[in-house]
PDB file of C-alpha atoms in Angstrom:
ATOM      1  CA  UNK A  18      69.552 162.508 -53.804  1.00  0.00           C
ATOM      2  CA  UNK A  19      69.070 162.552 -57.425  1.00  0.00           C
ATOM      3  CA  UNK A  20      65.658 164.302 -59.132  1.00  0.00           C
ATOM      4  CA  UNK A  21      62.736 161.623 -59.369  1.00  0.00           C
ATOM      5  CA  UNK A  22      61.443 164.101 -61.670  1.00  0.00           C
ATOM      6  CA  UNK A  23      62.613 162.720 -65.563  1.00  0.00           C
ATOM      7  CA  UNK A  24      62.478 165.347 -69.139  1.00  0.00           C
ATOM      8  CA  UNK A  25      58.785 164.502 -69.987  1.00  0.00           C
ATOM      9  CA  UNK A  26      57.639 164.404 -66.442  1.00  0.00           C
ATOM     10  CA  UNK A  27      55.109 165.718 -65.416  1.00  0.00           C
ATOM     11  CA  UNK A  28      54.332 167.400 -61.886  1.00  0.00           C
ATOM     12  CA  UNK A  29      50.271 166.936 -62.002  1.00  0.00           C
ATOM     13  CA  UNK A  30      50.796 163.052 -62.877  1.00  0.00           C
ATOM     14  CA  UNK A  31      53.110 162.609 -60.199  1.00  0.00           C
ATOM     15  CA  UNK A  32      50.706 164.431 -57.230  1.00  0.00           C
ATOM     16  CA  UNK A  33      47.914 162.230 -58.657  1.00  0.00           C
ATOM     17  CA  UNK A  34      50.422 158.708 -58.814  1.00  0.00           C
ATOM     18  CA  UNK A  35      51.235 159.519 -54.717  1.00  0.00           C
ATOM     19  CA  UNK A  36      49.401 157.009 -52.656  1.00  0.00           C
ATOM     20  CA  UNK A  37      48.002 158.835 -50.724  1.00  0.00           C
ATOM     21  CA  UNK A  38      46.138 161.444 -53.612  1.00  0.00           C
ATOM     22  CA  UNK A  39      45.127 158.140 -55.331  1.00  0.00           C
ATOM     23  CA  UNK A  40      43.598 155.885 -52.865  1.00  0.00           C
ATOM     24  CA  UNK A  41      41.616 160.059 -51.584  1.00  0.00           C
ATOM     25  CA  UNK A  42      40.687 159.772 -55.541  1.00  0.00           C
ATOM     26  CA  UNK A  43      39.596 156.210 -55.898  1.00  0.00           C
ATOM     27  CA  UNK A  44      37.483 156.682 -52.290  1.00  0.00           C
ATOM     28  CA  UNK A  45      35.903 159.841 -54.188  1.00  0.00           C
ATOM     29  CA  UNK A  46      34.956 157.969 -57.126  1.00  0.00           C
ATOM     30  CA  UNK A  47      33.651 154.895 -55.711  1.00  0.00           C
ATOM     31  CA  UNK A  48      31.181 157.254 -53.763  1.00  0.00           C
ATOM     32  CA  UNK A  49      30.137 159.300 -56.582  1.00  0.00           C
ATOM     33  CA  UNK A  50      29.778 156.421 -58.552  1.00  0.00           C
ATOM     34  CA  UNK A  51      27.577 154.831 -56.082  1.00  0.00           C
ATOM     35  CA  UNK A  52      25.673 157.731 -54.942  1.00  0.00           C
ATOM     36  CA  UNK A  53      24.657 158.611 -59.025  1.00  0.00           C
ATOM     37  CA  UNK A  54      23.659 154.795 -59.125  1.00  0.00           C
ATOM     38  CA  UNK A  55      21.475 154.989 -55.280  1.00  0.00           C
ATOM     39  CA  UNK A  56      19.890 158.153 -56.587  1.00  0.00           C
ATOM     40  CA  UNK A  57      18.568 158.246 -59.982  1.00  0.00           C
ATOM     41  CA  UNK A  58      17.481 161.824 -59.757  1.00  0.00           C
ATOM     42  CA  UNK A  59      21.099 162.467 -58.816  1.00  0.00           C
ATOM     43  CA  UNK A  60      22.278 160.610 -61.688  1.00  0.00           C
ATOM     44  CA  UNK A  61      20.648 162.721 -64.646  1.00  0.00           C
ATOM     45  CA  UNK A  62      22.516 166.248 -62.934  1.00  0.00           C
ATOM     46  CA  UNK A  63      25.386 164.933 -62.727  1.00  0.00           C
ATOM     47  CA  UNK A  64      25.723 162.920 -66.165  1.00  0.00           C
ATOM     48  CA  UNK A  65      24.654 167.034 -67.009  1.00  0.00           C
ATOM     49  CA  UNK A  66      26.850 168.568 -65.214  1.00  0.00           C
ATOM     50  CA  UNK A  67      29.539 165.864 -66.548  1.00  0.00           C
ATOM     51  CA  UNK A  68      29.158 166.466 -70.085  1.00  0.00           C
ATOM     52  CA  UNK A  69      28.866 170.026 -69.312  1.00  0.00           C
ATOM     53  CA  UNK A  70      32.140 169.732 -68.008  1.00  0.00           C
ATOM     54  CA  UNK A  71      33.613 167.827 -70.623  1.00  0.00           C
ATOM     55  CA  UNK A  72      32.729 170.660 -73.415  1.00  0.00           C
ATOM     56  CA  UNK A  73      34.048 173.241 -71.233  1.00  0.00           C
ATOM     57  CA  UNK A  74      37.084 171.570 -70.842  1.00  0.00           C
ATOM     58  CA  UNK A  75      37.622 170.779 -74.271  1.00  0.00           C
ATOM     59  CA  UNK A  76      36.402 174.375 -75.251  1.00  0.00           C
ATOM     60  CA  UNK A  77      39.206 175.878 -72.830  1.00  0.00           C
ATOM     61  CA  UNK A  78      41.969 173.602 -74.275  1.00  0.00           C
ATOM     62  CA  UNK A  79      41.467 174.977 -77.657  1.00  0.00           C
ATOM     63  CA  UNK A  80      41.183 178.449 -76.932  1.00  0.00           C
ATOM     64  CA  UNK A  81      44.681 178.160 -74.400  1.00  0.00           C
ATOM     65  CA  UNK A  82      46.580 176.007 -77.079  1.00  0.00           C
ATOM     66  CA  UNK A  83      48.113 179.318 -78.235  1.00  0.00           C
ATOM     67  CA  UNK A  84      49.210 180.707 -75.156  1.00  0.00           C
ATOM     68  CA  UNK A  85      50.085 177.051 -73.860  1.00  0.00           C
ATOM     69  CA  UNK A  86      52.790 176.952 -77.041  1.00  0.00           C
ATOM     70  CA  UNK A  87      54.210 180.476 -76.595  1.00  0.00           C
ATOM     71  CA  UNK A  88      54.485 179.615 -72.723  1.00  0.00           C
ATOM     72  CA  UNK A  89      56.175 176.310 -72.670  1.00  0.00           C
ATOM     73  CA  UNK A  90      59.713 177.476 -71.814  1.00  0.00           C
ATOM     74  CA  UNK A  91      58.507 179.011 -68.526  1.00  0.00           C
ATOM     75  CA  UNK A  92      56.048 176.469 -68.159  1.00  0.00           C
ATOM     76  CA  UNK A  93      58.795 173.590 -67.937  1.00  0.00           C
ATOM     77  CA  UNK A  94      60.533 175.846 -65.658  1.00  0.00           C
ATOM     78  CA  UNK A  95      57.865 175.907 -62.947  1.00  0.00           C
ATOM     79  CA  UNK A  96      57.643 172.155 -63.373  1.00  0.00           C
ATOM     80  CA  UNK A  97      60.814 171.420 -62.740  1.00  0.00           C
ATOM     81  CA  UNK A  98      61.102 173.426 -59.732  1.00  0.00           C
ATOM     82  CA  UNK A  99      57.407 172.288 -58.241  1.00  0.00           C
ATOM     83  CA  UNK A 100      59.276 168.757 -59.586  1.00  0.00           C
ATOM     84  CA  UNK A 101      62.403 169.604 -57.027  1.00  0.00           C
ATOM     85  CA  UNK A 102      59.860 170.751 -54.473  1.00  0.00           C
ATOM     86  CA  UNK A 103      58.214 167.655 -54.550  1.00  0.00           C
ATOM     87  CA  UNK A 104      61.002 165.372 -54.386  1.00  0.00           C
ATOM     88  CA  UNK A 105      61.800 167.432 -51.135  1.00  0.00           C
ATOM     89  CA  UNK A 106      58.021 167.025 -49.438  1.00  0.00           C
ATOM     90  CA  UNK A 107      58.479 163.062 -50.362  1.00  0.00           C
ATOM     91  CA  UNK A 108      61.565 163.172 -48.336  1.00  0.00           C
ATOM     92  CA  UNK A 109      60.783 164.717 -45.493  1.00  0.00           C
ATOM     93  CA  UNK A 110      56.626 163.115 -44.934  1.00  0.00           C
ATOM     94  CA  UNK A 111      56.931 159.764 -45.556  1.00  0.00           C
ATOM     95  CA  UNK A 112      52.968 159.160 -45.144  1.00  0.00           C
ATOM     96  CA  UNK A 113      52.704 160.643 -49.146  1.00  0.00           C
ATOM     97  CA  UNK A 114      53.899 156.653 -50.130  1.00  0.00           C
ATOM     98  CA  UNK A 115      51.097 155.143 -47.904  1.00  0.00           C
ATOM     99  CA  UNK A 116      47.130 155.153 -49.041  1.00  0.00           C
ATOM    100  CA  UNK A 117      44.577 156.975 -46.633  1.00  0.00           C
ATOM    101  CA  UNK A 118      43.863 154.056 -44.443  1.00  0.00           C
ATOM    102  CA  UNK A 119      47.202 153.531 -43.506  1.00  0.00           C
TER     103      UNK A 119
END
Protein backbone atom coordinates (compact mmCIF):
# COMPACT_ATOMS: atom_id res chain seq x y z
CA UNK A 1 0.00 0.00 0.00
CA UNK A 2 1.37 3.33 -0.62
CA UNK A 3 2.56 5.81 2.55
CA UNK A 4 -0.53 7.96 3.81
CA UNK A 5 2.16 9.86 5.32
CA UNK A 6 2.90 13.09 2.59
CA UNK A 7 6.59 15.56 2.81
CA UNK A 8 5.10 18.09 5.35
CA UNK A 9 3.23 15.54 7.31
CA UNK A 10 3.18 15.39 10.34
CA UNK A 11 2.96 12.22 12.76
CA UNK A 12 1.39 14.18 15.99
CA UNK A 13 -1.44 15.73 13.60
CA UNK A 14 -2.22 12.54 12.21
CA UNK A 15 -2.58 10.52 15.91
CA UNK A 16 -4.74 13.52 16.93
CA UNK A 17 -6.96 13.51 13.22
CA UNK A 18 -7.69 9.40 14.06
CA UNK A 19 -11.24 9.06 15.14
CA UNK A 20 -10.87 7.51 17.69
CA UNK A 21 -8.00 10.12 19.57
CA UNK A 22 -10.45 12.90 18.50
CA UNK A 23 -13.86 12.01 19.54
CA UNK A 24 -11.38 10.66 23.41
CA UNK A 25 -10.29 14.56 22.93
CA UNK A 26 -13.54 16.26 22.22
CA UNK A 27 -15.24 13.92 25.27
CA UNK A 28 -12.21 15.41 27.44
CA UNK A 29 -12.91 18.85 26.58
CA UNK A 30 -16.53 18.99 26.77
CA UNK A 31 -16.03 17.74 30.47
CA UNK A 32 -13.43 20.09 31.42
CA UNK A 33 -15.22 22.70 29.91
CA UNK A 34 -18.25 21.92 31.82
CA UNK A 35 -16.79 20.99 35.03
CA UNK A 36 -14.67 24.73 35.09
CA UNK A 37 -18.22 26.24 34.26
CA UNK A 38 -20.27 23.79 37.32
CA UNK A 39 -17.48 24.78 39.67
CA UNK A 40 -16.41 28.26 39.85
CA UNK A 41 -13.75 27.59 42.39
CA UNK A 42 -12.49 25.06 39.86
CA UNK A 43 -12.57 27.53 37.21
CA UNK A 44 -10.03 30.24 38.66
CA UNK A 45 -7.13 27.03 39.09
CA UNK A 46 -7.49 25.97 36.13
CA UNK A 47 -7.72 29.33 33.97
CA UNK A 48 -4.15 29.44 36.42
CA UNK A 49 -2.90 26.55 35.74
CA UNK A 50 -3.88 27.26 31.88
CA UNK A 51 -2.03 30.33 31.44
CA UNK A 52 0.64 28.85 33.46
CA UNK A 53 0.83 26.40 30.92
CA UNK A 54 0.69 28.53 28.08
CA UNK A 55 4.01 30.59 29.25
CA UNK A 56 5.74 27.46 29.88
CA UNK A 57 5.05 26.26 26.67
CA UNK A 58 5.93 29.20 24.88
CA UNK A 59 9.07 29.64 27.19
CA UNK A 60 10.21 25.95 26.15
CA UNK A 61 9.67 26.61 22.39
CA UNK A 62 12.08 29.40 22.43
CA UNK A 63 14.70 27.98 24.39
CA UNK A 64 14.46 24.37 22.02
CA UNK A 65 14.26 26.44 18.69
CA UNK A 66 18.05 25.92 18.48
CA UNK A 67 18.32 22.42 19.04
CA UNK A 68 14.90 21.88 17.08
CA UNK A 69 16.92 23.51 13.81
CA UNK A 70 20.21 21.59 14.25
CA UNK A 71 17.97 18.35 14.77
CA UNK A 72 15.60 18.44 11.91
CA UNK A 73 17.31 15.89 9.65
CA UNK A 74 16.94 13.15 12.30
CA UNK A 75 13.86 14.55 13.40
CA UNK A 76 12.11 13.94 9.87
CA UNK A 77 13.64 10.63 10.03
CA UNK A 78 11.79 9.41 13.12
CA UNK A 79 8.66 10.85 11.56
CA UNK A 80 8.72 9.14 8.72
CA UNK A 81 9.31 5.89 10.22
CA UNK A 82 6.61 6.48 13.31
CA UNK A 83 4.67 7.77 9.79
CA UNK A 84 5.30 3.99 8.24
CA UNK A 85 4.48 2.57 11.65
CA UNK A 86 1.35 4.15 11.69
CA UNK A 87 0.15 3.41 8.37
CA UNK A 88 0.84 -0.28 9.52
CA UNK A 89 -1.34 -0.03 13.06
CA UNK A 90 -4.24 1.61 10.69
CA UNK A 91 -4.05 -1.49 8.69
CA UNK A 92 -4.11 -4.02 10.85
CA UNK A 93 -6.96 -2.31 13.87
CA UNK A 94 -9.51 -1.03 11.97
CA UNK A 95 -11.38 0.47 15.21
CA UNK A 96 -8.55 3.66 14.92
CA UNK A 97 -11.23 5.04 11.88
CA UNK A 98 -14.28 4.71 14.27
CA UNK A 99 -15.00 7.38 17.32
CA UNK A 100 -15.17 5.92 20.99
CA UNK A 101 -18.80 5.09 20.97
CA UNK A 102 -18.63 2.99 18.17
Amino acid sequence: PTPVCHVQENVLQRVLQLPVVSSTCETLQRKYSSTKESHPLMASVCEVYERGVQGAGALAMWGMEPVVRRLEPQFAVANNLACRGLDHLEEKIPALQYPVDK
